[in-house]
């Protein structure tokens, strides 16, 4: 979900990555499994957490700022009656503490109630908002989730559920994985490019939809499959199964490669690939493309760990004597440093978060592995830290290509001005972070590790060419932008 859609894409305002979930059970309260699922998806959003359930007569909701464990107490969960429901965790954004942005978003209309949880970002929300506002819809937030909710509510006045969703999908353009509850029916929708993940799981007494399969594991369920790009999944209210409708067919997908590189949990399976194995494979490619002989290879915890293990394995297979070592310890009680508002605070936070282990660093040549460099804060701090601790050389190896452009599709990255690779080449960056050498991974290696062709990935942040039609940016494909307004429902049968 994004606020301020329709503003200039060059804005420095927030964009968000979130976690969504939906559950339909046979005669068991949905609130607790939703709560556990949100816990499993906490890494996808720490700013707010919310659950909306339906008991057959009415909705019950609880949405709070903060971490899942703080947002709900036992009484809140007890109050959330009903055996179907949806949930949401929202990604934090610099300085934003606005509860009106928290989800699920709820709306009541003439023929029922709707609740929506959204992960992603529309690129044409502004146009639809203007059109609906002109038709008398009143908006209470500037988020694009509300735009989807109003559009769907409007379509539901004239059409059945499946046709209404189809019509809304034909109007919205961008990235969206949605869990929706219409009265007590829970549905999942994934955008035609499959940009953000969404999967289906089976429980003993029902079904679950979740951003990542780790949530299904937490409920002791079985992963059934990914929701396909352009697919609508409707869970049976009695938890007995689900119906599938392939509402939009698209020639190419635009899966976000960064989900695999950084965002998703390593124990999740996304689009048939176990994230941990993809990261190890990326690490192996990193050795193949730019391996360097040093005394030790160490990860930046936790994000670099799987990469470093794959890198070290490939190094050893190639006869290298480089040893895998844990050279940095992470203080697990320090939250995310990335979203700190000022550079000063970000630098201080890296130091609070990570401390070197002297015996594995002192007098050694070191290869330091991380998944990505965004602003360069972490790498700069860590190279200096390791050198202060007595490292003879520090070589950085990065498990992704240089991030040269912002993400408009729901990931809080940084603005173009802040991205260290936006206007500098690799040698400039090496100099800036004061590393002895620096190498990134190639885009081809990313596609290879993900088992996808480049044409099926969203690589916007590393190429500057997006799979969507974004004002002021170039696109890497023929994009048909939906025409807003004037559509008649008969056309979508
Ligand atoms: P930076 O310090 O700005 O270069 O950011 C790079 C570090 O932040 C790496 O250790 C990444 O694991 C992590 N990172 C990369 N992208 C993000 C993101 N969108 N949100 C939070 N952390 C990130």
Coordinates of C-alpha atoms and ligand atoms in Angstrom, one line a residue:
X1 CA 0.0 0.0 0.0
X2 CA 1.2 3.5 -0.8
X3 CA 0.2 6.9 0.3
X4 CA 0.2 9.7 -2.1
X5 CA -0.1 7.6 -5.2
X6 CA -0.6 9.9 -8.1
X7 CA 2.1 12.3 -6.8
X8 CA 5.2 12.6 -8.7
X9 CA 7.1 9.3 -8.8
X10 CA 10.2 11.3 -7.8
X11 CA 8.7 12.0 -4.4
X12 CA 10.7 11.0 -1.4
X13 CA 7.6 10.0 0.4
X14 CA 6.9 6.6 1.7
X15 CA 6.3 3.4 -0.3
X16 CA 5.6 0.2 1.5
X17 CA 6.2 -3.4 1.6
X18 CA 3.7 -5.3 3.7
X19 CA 2.5 -8.7 4.7
X20 CA -1.0 -10.0 4.1
X21 CA -3.0 -13.0 5.3
X22 CA -6.5 -14.4 5.0
X23 CA -8.1 -17.4 6.7
X24 CA -11.4 -19.4 6.3
X25 CA -12.0 -22.1 8.9
X26 CA -14.7 -24.7 9.6
X27 CA -16.1 -23.6 13.0
X28 CA -13.0 -22.3 14.7
X29 CA -12.2 -18.7 15.4
X30 CA -9.9 -17.3 12.7
X31 CA -8.3 -14.6 15.0
X32 CA -5.6 -16.8 16.6
X33 CA -4.3 -18.3 13.4
X34 CA -4.3 -14.9 11.8
X35 CA -2.4 -13.5 14.8
X36 CA 0.2 -16.3 14.5
X37 CA 0.5 -15.7 10.7
X38 CA 1.1 -12.0 11.3
X39 CA 3.9 -13.0 13.7
X40 CA 5.4 -15.1 11.0
X41 CA 5.2 -12.1 8.6
X42 CA 6.5 -9.6 11.0
X43 CA 9.7 -9.0 8.9
X44 CA 7.4 -7.6 6.2
X45 CA 6.1 -4.8 8.3
X46 CA 6.7 -3.4 11.8
X47 CA 4.7 -0.2 11.9
X48 CA 1.2 -1.5 12.4
X49 CA -0.7 -4.8 12.7
X50 CA -4.4 -5.5 12.2
X51 CA -7.0 -8.2 11.9
X52 CA -10.6 -8.0 10.7
X53 CA -12.9 -11.0 11.2
X54 CA -16.5 -11.7 10.3
X55 CA -18.9 -13.8 12.4
X56 CA -21.6 -14.2 9.8
X57 CA -23.4 -11.1 10.9
X58 CA -20.8 -8.4 11.3
X59 CA -17.2 -7.5 11.1
X60 CA -14.9 -7.2 14.1
X61 CA -11.6 -5.4 13.8
X62 CA -8.5 -4.6 15.8
X63 CA -5.8 -2.4 14.2
X64 CA -2.9 -1.0 16.2
X65 CA 0.4 0.7 15.7
X66 CA 3.5 -1.3 16.6
X67 CA 4.7 -4.9 16.5
X68 CA 2.2 -7.8 16.4
X69 CA 3.1 -8.9 19.9
X70 CA 2.4 -5.4 21.2
X71 CA -0.7 -4.6 19.1
X72 CA -2.8 -7.5 20.4
X73 CA -3.5 -8.8 23.9
X74 CA -5.4 -11.9 24.7
X75 CA -8.7 -10.0 25.2
X76 CA -8.3 -8.4 21.7
X77 CA -8.0 -11.8 20.1
X78 CA -11.0 -13.2 22.1
X79 CA -13.1 -10.3 20.9
X80 CA -12.4 -11.0 17.2
X81 CA -15.3 -13.4 16.6
X82 CA -15.8 -15.4 13.5
X83 CA -14.2 -18.2 11.6
X84 CA -13.0 -16.1 8.7
X85 CA -10.8 -13.1 8.6
X86 CA -7.9 -11.2 7.1
X87 CA -4.8 -9.6 8.6
X88 CA -2.0 -7.1 7.7
X89 CA 1.4 -5.9 8.9
X90 CA 2.5 -2.6 7.6
X91 CA 6.1 -1.7 6.7
X92 CA 7.5 1.2 8.7
X93 CA 8.3 4.5 6.9
X94 CA 10.5 7.3 8.0
X95 CA 8.7 9.5 10.5
X96 CA 5.3 8.1 9.7
X97 CA 3.1 7.3 12.7
X98 CA -0.3 7.7 11.2
X99 CA -2.9 5.2 12.2
X100 CA -5.1 6.1 9.3
X101 CA -2.7 4.3 7.1
X102 CA -2.9 1.1 9.1
X103 CA -4.7 -1.9 7.6
X104 CA -6.9 -3.9 6.9
X105 CA -8.9 -1.1 5.4
X106 CA -12.6 -1.5 6.0
X107 CA -15.6 -0.1 4.2
X108 CA -19.3 -0.7 4.4
X109 CA -21.6 -0.1 1.5
X110 CA -25.1 -0.8 0.4
X111 CA -24.7 -4.5 -0.3
X112 CA -22.3 -5.5 2.5
X113 CA -19.0 -5.0 4.0
X114 CA -15.4 -5.1 2.7
X115 CA -12.0 -5.4 4.3
X116 CA -8.8 -5.2 2.3
X117 CA -5.1 -5.9 3.1
X118 CA -2.7 -4.8 0.4
X119 CA 0.9 -5.4 -0.3
X120 CA 2.3 -3.5 -3.3
X121 CA 1.8 -0.2 -4.9
X122 CA -0.5 1.0 -7.7
X123 CA 0.8 3.3 -10.3
X124 CA -2.5 4.7 -11.5
X125 CA -4.3 5.1 -8.1
X126 CA -4.5 8.9 -8.6
X127 CA -6.5 8.6 -11.8
X128 CA -9.0 6.2 -10.3
X129 CA -9.3 8.3 -7.1
X130 CA -10.1 11.4 -9.2
X131 CA -12.7 9.5 -11.2
X132 CA -14.4 8.0 -8.1
X133 CA -14.2 11.3 -6.2
X134 CA -15.9 12.9 -9.1
X135 CA -18.7 10.3 -8.7
X136 CA -19.1 11.3 -5.1
X137 CA -16.9 8.8 -3.3
X138 CA -15.4 10.3 -0.1
X139 CA -11.8 9.2 0.7
X140 CA -10.5 9.2 4.3
X141 CA -6.9 8.5 3.6
X142 CA -4.6 9.2 0.6
X143 CA -3.7 5.5 0.3
X144 CA -4.2 3.4 -2.8
X145 CA -5.8 0.5 -0.8
X146 CA -8.8 2.8 -0.2
X147 CA -9.0 3.4 -4.0
X148 CA -9.2 -0.4 -4.6
X149 CA -11.8 -0.7 -1.8
X150 CA -14.0 2.0 -3.3
X151 CA -13.7 0.7 -6.8
X152 CA -14.5 -2.8 -5.7
X153 CA -17.4 -1.7 -3.6
X154 CA -18.8 0.3 -6.6
X155 CA -18.5 -2.7 -8.9
X156 CA -20.2 -5.0 -6.3
X157 CA -23.3 -2.9 -6.5
X158 CA -23.7 -4.0 -10.1
X159 CA -22.0 -7.4 -10.4
X160 CA -21.3 -10.6 -8.6
X161 CA -18.0 -11.0 -6.7
X162 CA -15.9 -12.6 -9.4
X163 CA -17.0 -10.1 -12.1
X164 CA -16.6 -7.2 -9.7
X165 CA -13.0 -8.2 -8.9
X166 CA -12.3 -8.7 -12.6
X167 CA -13.6 -5.3 -13.4
X168 CA -11.5 -3.7 -10.7
X169 CA -8.4 -5.6 -11.9
X170 CA -9.0 -4.3 -15.4
X171 CA -8.8 -0.7 -14.0
X172 CA -5.9 -0.9 -11.5
X173 CA -2.3 -1.0 -12.7
X174 CA 0.7 -1.9 -10.7
X175 CA 1.7 -4.2 -7.9
X176 CA -0.9 -5.8 -5.6
X177 CA -1.2 -8.9 -3.6
X178 CA -4.5 -8.6 -1.8
X179 CA -6.4 -10.5 0.8
X180 CA -10.0 -9.3 0.8
X181 CA -13.0 -10.2 2.9
X182 CA -16.4 -9.5 1.4
X183 CA -18.9 -10.1 4.2
X184 CA -17.5 -13.5 5.4
X185 CA -16.0 -14.6 2.2
X186 CA -12.2 -14.4 2.1
X187 CA -10.4 -14.0 -1.2
X188 CA -6.9 -13.5 -2.5
X189 CA -5.9 -11.6 -5.6
X190 CA -2.4 -11.3 -7.2
X191 CA -1.7 -8.7 -9.9
X192 CA -1.2 -10.0 -13.4
X193 CA 2.6 -9.6 -13.2
X194 CA 2.8 -11.5 -9.9
X195 CA 5.1 -8.7 -8.6
X196 CA 4.6 -9.5 -4.9
X197 CA 4.2 -13.0 -3.5
X198 CA 1.0 -14.6 -2.3
X199 CA 0.4 -18.3 -1.6
X200 CA -2.3 -20.8 -0.6
X201 CA -2.0 -23.2 2.3
X202 CA -4.2 -26.0 3.6
X203 CA -4.9 -26.5 7.3
X204 CA -6.7 -29.4 9.0
X205 CA -9.9 -27.4 9.2
X206 CA -9.6 -24.7 6.5
X207 CA -7.5 -22.7 4.1
X208 CA -5.1 -19.8 4.4
X209 CA -3.7 -17.2 2.0
X210 CA -0.5 -15.5 3.0
X211 CA 2.3 -13.4 1.6
X212 CA 4.8 -16.1 2.4
X213 CA 4.7 -19.8 3.0
X214 CA 6.5 -19.4 6.4
X215 CA 3.1 -18.2 7.8
X216 CA 1.5 -21.5 6.6
X217 CA 4.3 -23.5 8.3
X218 CA 3.7 -21.6 11.5
X219 CA 0.1 -22.9 11.5
X220 CA 1.3 -26.5 10.8
X221 CA -0.3 -26.2 7.4
X222 CA 0.8 -27.4 4.0
X223 CA 1.7 -25.1 1.2
X224 CA -0.7 -25.9 -1.7
X225 CA 0.8 -23.5 -4.3
X226 CA 1.4 -19.9 -5.2
X227 CA -1.6 -17.8 -6.2
X228 CA -0.9 -17.3 -9.9
X229 CA -0.3 -13.9 -11.4
X230 CA -3.8 -12.5 -12.4
X231 CA -5.6 -15.2 -10.4
X232 CA -8.5 -14.7 -7.9
X233 CA -8.8 -17.4 -5.2
X234 CA -12.1 -17.6 -3.3
X235 CA -11.9 -19.6 0.0
X236 CA -15.0 -21.6 0.8
X237 CA -16.7 -20.2 3.9
X238 CA -16.8 -23.6 5.6
X239 CA -13.1 -24.1 5.1
X240 CA -13.6 -27.0 2.8
X241 CA -11.6 -25.7 -0.2
X242 CA -11.2 -22.9 -2.6
X243 CA -12.2 -21.8 -6.1
X244 CA -9.8 -20.4 -8.6
X245 CA -10.5 -17.9 -11.4
X246 CA -7.7 -16.9 -13.8
X247 CA -9.1 -13.4 -14.4
X248 CA -6.2 -11.8 -16.4
X249 CA -3.6 -13.6 -18.6
X250 CA -0.3 -11.8 -19.1
X251 CA 2.5 -13.0 -21.4
X252 CA 5.3 -12.1 -18.9
X253 CA 5.4 -11.9 -15.2
X254 CA 7.3 -9.2 -13.2
X255 CA 8.3 -11.0 -10.0
X256 CA 10.3 -8.8 -7.7
X257 CA 13.8 -10.2 -7.5
X258 CA 14.5 -8.3 -4.4
X259 CA 12.0 -10.4 -2.5
X260 CA 14.4 -13.3 -3.0
X261 CA 17.5 -11.2 -2.4
X262 CA 16.5 -9.4 0.8
X263 CA 12.9 -9.2 1.9
X264 CA 11.3 -12.6 2.2
X265 CA 12.2 -15.0 4.9
X266 CA 14.8 -17.5 3.8
X267 CA 12.5 -20.4 4.9
X268 CA 9.7 -19.2 2.6
X269 CA 9.0 -20.8 -0.8
X270 CA 8.1 -18.1 -3.3
X271 CA 7.0 -18.9 -6.8
X272 CA 8.3 -22.4 -6.4
X273 CA 11.7 -21.4 -5.2
X274 CA 13.0 -21.8 -1.6
X275 CA 14.4 -18.4 -0.8
X276 CA 17.3 -19.8 1.2
X277 CA 18.5 -21.9 -1.7
X278 CA 18.2 -19.0 -4.1
X279 CA 20.4 -16.9 -1.8
X280 CA 23.0 -19.7 -1.6
X281 CA 22.9 -20.0 -5.3
X282 CA 23.4 -16.2 -5.7
X283 CA 26.4 -16.6 -3.3
X284 CA 27.8 -19.4 -5.5
X285 CA 27.5 -17.2 -8.6
X286 CA 29.2 -14.4 -6.6
X287 CA 32.3 -16.6 -6.1
X288 CA 32.2 -17.7 -9.8
X289 CA 32.0 -14.1 -11.0
X290 CA 34.3 -12.3 -8.6
X291 CA 35.7 -14.7 -6.0
X292 CA 38.8 -13.5 -4.3
X293 CA 41.3 -15.4 -2.2
X294 CA 41.3 -14.1 1.4
X295 CA 41.9 -15.7 4.8
X296 CA 38.2 -15.5 5.8
X297 CA 34.8 -14.9 4.2
X298 CA 32.2 -13.5 6.5
X299 CA 28.5 -12.4 6.2
X300 CA 26.9 -9.2 7.3
X301 CA 24.4 -10.8 9.7
X302 CA 21.6 -11.6 9.0
X303 CA 21.1 -10.6 5.4
X304 CA 24.4 -11.8 4.0
X305 CA 24.4 -15.2 5.7
X306 CA 23.0 -17.5 3.0
X307 CA 25.0 -15.7 0.4
X308 CA 28.2 -16.2 2.3
X309 CA 27.5 -19.8 2.9
X310 CA 27.0 -20.4 -0.9
X311 CA 30.1 -18.3 -1.7
X312 CA 32.3 -20.2 0.8
X313 CA 31.0 -23.6 -0.5
X314 CA 31.8 -22.7 -4.1
X315 CA 35.2 -21.3 -3.0
X316 CA 36.0 -24.5 -1.3
X317 CA 34.9 -26.6 -4.2
X318 CA 37.2 -24.6 -6.4
X319 CA 40.2 -25.4 -4.1
X320 CA 40.3 -22.1 -2.2
X321 CA 41.6 -22.1 1.3
X322 CA 39.2 -19.2 2.3
X323 CA 37.5 -20.1 5.5
X324 CA 33.9 -19.2 6.4
X325 CA 33.8 -17.3 9.7
X326 CA 31.3 -15.3 11.7
X327 CA 33.2 -12.0 12.2
X328 CA 30.3 -9.7 13.1
X329 CA 27.9 -10.2 16.0
X330 CA 24.5 -8.7 15.8
X331 CA 22.6 -7.2 18.7
X332 CA 19.2 -8.7 18.1
X333 CA 17.4 -6.1 20.2
X334 CA 18.3 -3.2 17.8
X335 CA 15.5 -2.7 15.3
X336 CA 15.9 -1.7 11.7
X337 CA 18.5 0.9 11.0
X338 CA 17.6 1.5 7.5
X339 CA 14.5 3.6 8.2
X340 CA 16.2 6.0 10.7
X341 CA 15.4 9.5 9.4
X342 CA 18.9 11.0 9.5
X343 CA 22.2 9.8 8.2
X344 CA 23.8 10.4 11.6
X345 CA 21.3 8.2 13.3
X346 CA 21.7 5.5 10.7
X347 CA 25.5 5.5 11.2
X348 CA 25.2 5.3 14.9
X349 CA 22.6 2.5 14.6
X350 CA 24.9 0.3 12.4
X351 CA 27.5 0.6 15.2
X352 CA 24.9 -0.3 17.8
X353 CA 23.8 -3.3 15.8
X354 CA 27.0 -4.9 14.8
X355 CA 30.3 -5.5 16.6
X356 CA 33.3 -7.4 15.3
X357 CA 34.7 -10.6 16.8
X358 CA 38.4 -9.7 17.2
X359 CA 39.9 -13.2 16.8
X360 CA 38.3 -13.8 13.4
X361 CA 39.2 -10.4 12.1
X362 CA 42.6 -9.2 13.5
X363 CA 45.5 -9.6 11.1
X364 CA 43.3 -11.3 8.5
X365 CA 42.4 -10.5 4.9
X366 CA 38.6 -10.5 4.9
X367 CA 35.8 -10.9 2.2
X368 CA 32.6 -9.3 3.6
X369 CA 29.4 -10.4 2.0
X370 CA 26.1 -8.6 2.1
X371 CA 22.9 -8.9 0.0
X372 CA 22.8 -5.3 -1.2
X373 CA 24.1 -1.8 -0.9
X374 CA 21.5 0.9 -0.9
X375 CA 22.8 4.2 0.4
X376 CA 26.2 2.7 1.4
X377 CA 25.9 3.5 5.1
X378 CA 26.2 -0.1 6.2
X379 CA 29.2 -1.0 4.0
X380 CA 31.1 2.2 4.8
X381 CA 30.6 1.7 8.6
X382 CA 31.5 -2.0 8.4
X383 CA 34.7 -1.6 6.4
X384 CA 35.9 1.0 8.9
X385 CA 34.9 -1.2 11.8
X386 CA 36.8 -4.3 10.5
X387 CA 39.8 -2.2 9.7
X388 CA 39.8 -0.6 13.2
X389 CA 39.6 -4.1 14.6
X390 CA 42.8 -5.0 12.7
X391 CA 41.6 -6.5 9.4
X392 CA 44.5 -6.2 6.9
X393 CA 42.2 -6.0 3.8
X394 CA 38.4 -5.8 3.4
X395 CA 36.9 -6.9 0.1
X396 CA 33.1 -6.4 -0.3
X397 CA 31.1 -8.8 -2.4
X398 CA 27.4 -8.0 -2.9
X399 CA 24.8 -10.6 -3.8
X400 CA 22.7 -8.2 -6.0
X401 CA 23.5 -5.8 -8.9
X402 CA 24.0 -2.1 -8.0
X403 CA 20.7 -0.5 -7.1
X404 CA 20.6 2.4 -9.4
X405 CA 16.9 3.5 -9.3
X406 CA 14.1 3.7 -6.8
X407 CA 11.4 1.1 -6.3
X408 CA 7.8 2.2 -7.1
X409 CA 6.3 -1.2 -6.5
X410 CA 6.0 -1.3 -2.8
X411 CA 9.6 -1.5 -1.4
X412 CA 11.0 1.3 0.7
X413 CA 14.3 1.7 -0.9
X414 CA 15.6 5.3 -1.0
X415 CA 15.3 8.2 -3.4
X416 CA 17.4 8.4 -6.5
X417 CA 19.6 11.1 -4.8
X418 CA 20.2 8.8 -1.9
X419 CA 21.2 5.7 -3.8
X420 CA 25.0 5.4 -3.8
X421 CA 25.0 3.6 -7.2
X422 CA 22.6 6.0 -8.9
X423 CA 25.3 8.3 -10.2
X424 CA 28.6 6.5 -9.4
X425 CA 30.3 3.5 -10.9
X426 CA 31.6 0.6 -8.9
X427 CA 35.1 2.0 -8.6
X428 CA 33.7 5.3 -7.2
X429 CA 31.7 3.4 -4.7
X430 CA 34.6 1.2 -3.7
X431 CA 36.5 4.4 -3.0
X432 CA 33.6 5.9 -1.1
X433 CA 33.2 2.9 1.2
X434 CA 37.0 2.5 1.5
X435 CA 37.0 -1.2 0.6
X436 CA 40.1 -2.8 -0.9
X437 CA 37.9 -4.2 -3.6
X438 CA 34.2 -4.3 -4.4
X439 CA 32.1 -6.5 -6.8
X440 CA 28.4 -6.8 -7.3
X441 CA 26.5 -9.7 -8.9
X442 CA 25.4 -9.5 -12.6
X443 CA 21.8 -9.4 -13.6
X444 CA 22.2 -12.6 -15.5
X445 CA 23.4 -14.4 -12.4
X446 CA 20.2 -13.2 -10.6
X447 CA 18.0 -14.5 -13.4
X448 CA 19.9 -17.8 -13.4
X449 CA 19.6 -18.3 -9.6
X450 CA 15.9 -17.5 -9.7
X451 CA 15.3 -19.9 -12.6
X452 CA 13.6 -17.1 -14.6
X453 CA 14.3 -15.2 -17.7
X454 CA 15.0 -11.5 -17.3
X455 CA 11.7 -10.8 -19.1
X456 CA 9.8 -12.4 -16.2
X457 CA 11.4 -10.3 -13.4
X458 CA 10.9 -6.8 -12.2
X459 CA 14.5 -5.4 -12.3
X460 CA 13.5 -1.8 -12.1
X461 CA 15.8 -0.9 -9.2
X462 CA 18.9 -2.3 -10.9
X463 CA 18.1 -1.3 -14.5
X464 CA 16.0 1.8 -14.2
X465 CA 13.5 0.2 -16.6
X466 CA 10.3 -0.8 -15.1
X467 CA 7.7 -3.4 -16.1
X468 CA 5.0 -0.8 -15.5
X469 CA 4.1 2.5 -17.0
X470 CA 5.4 5.0 -14.5
X471 CA 5.3 8.7 -15.1
X472 CA 8.8 10.0 -15.8
X473 CA 10.4 6.6 -16.0
X474 CA 11.2 4.2 -18.8
X475 CA 9.7 0.7 -19.2
X476 CA 11.3 -2.5 -20.3
X477 CA 8.2 -3.9 -22.1
X478 CA 5.0 -3.1 -24.0
X479 CA 2.7 -2.0 -21.2
X480 CA -1.0 -1.6 -21.8
X481 CA -2.3 0.8 -19.3
X482 CA -5.9 0.3 -18.4
X483 CA -8.3 3.0 -19.6
X484 CA -10.2 4.4 -16.6
X485 CA -13.9 4.9 -16.8
X486 CA -16.5 4.2 -19.4
X487 CA -16.3 0.4 -19.2
X488 CA -19.5 -1.6 -19.2
X489 CA -19.8 -4.7 -17.1
X490 CA -21.1 -6.8 -20.0
X491 CA -17.6 -6.6 -21.5
X492 CA -16.0 -8.6 -18.7
X493 CA -17.9 -11.8 -18.9
Ligands
LIG1 P1 22.7 0.8 3.1 O1 23.3 0.8 4.4 O2 21.8 2.0 2.9 O3 23.6 0.6 2.0 O4 21.7 -0.4 3.0 C1 22.2 -1.7 2.9 C2 21.8 -2.6 4.0 O5 20.4 -2.5 4.3 C3 22.0 -4.0 3.7 O6 22.6 -4.7 4.8 C4 20.7 -4.6 3.3 O7 20.6 -5.9 3.9 C5 19.7 -3.7 4.0 N1 18.6 -3.3 3.1 C6 18.6 -3.3 1.8 N2 17.4 -2.9 1.3 C7 16.6 -2.6 2.4 C8 15.3 -2.1 2.5 N3 14.6 -1.8 1.5 N4 14.9 -1.9 3.8 C9 15.7 -2.2 4.9 N5 16.9 -2.7 4.7 C10 17.4 -2.9 3.5

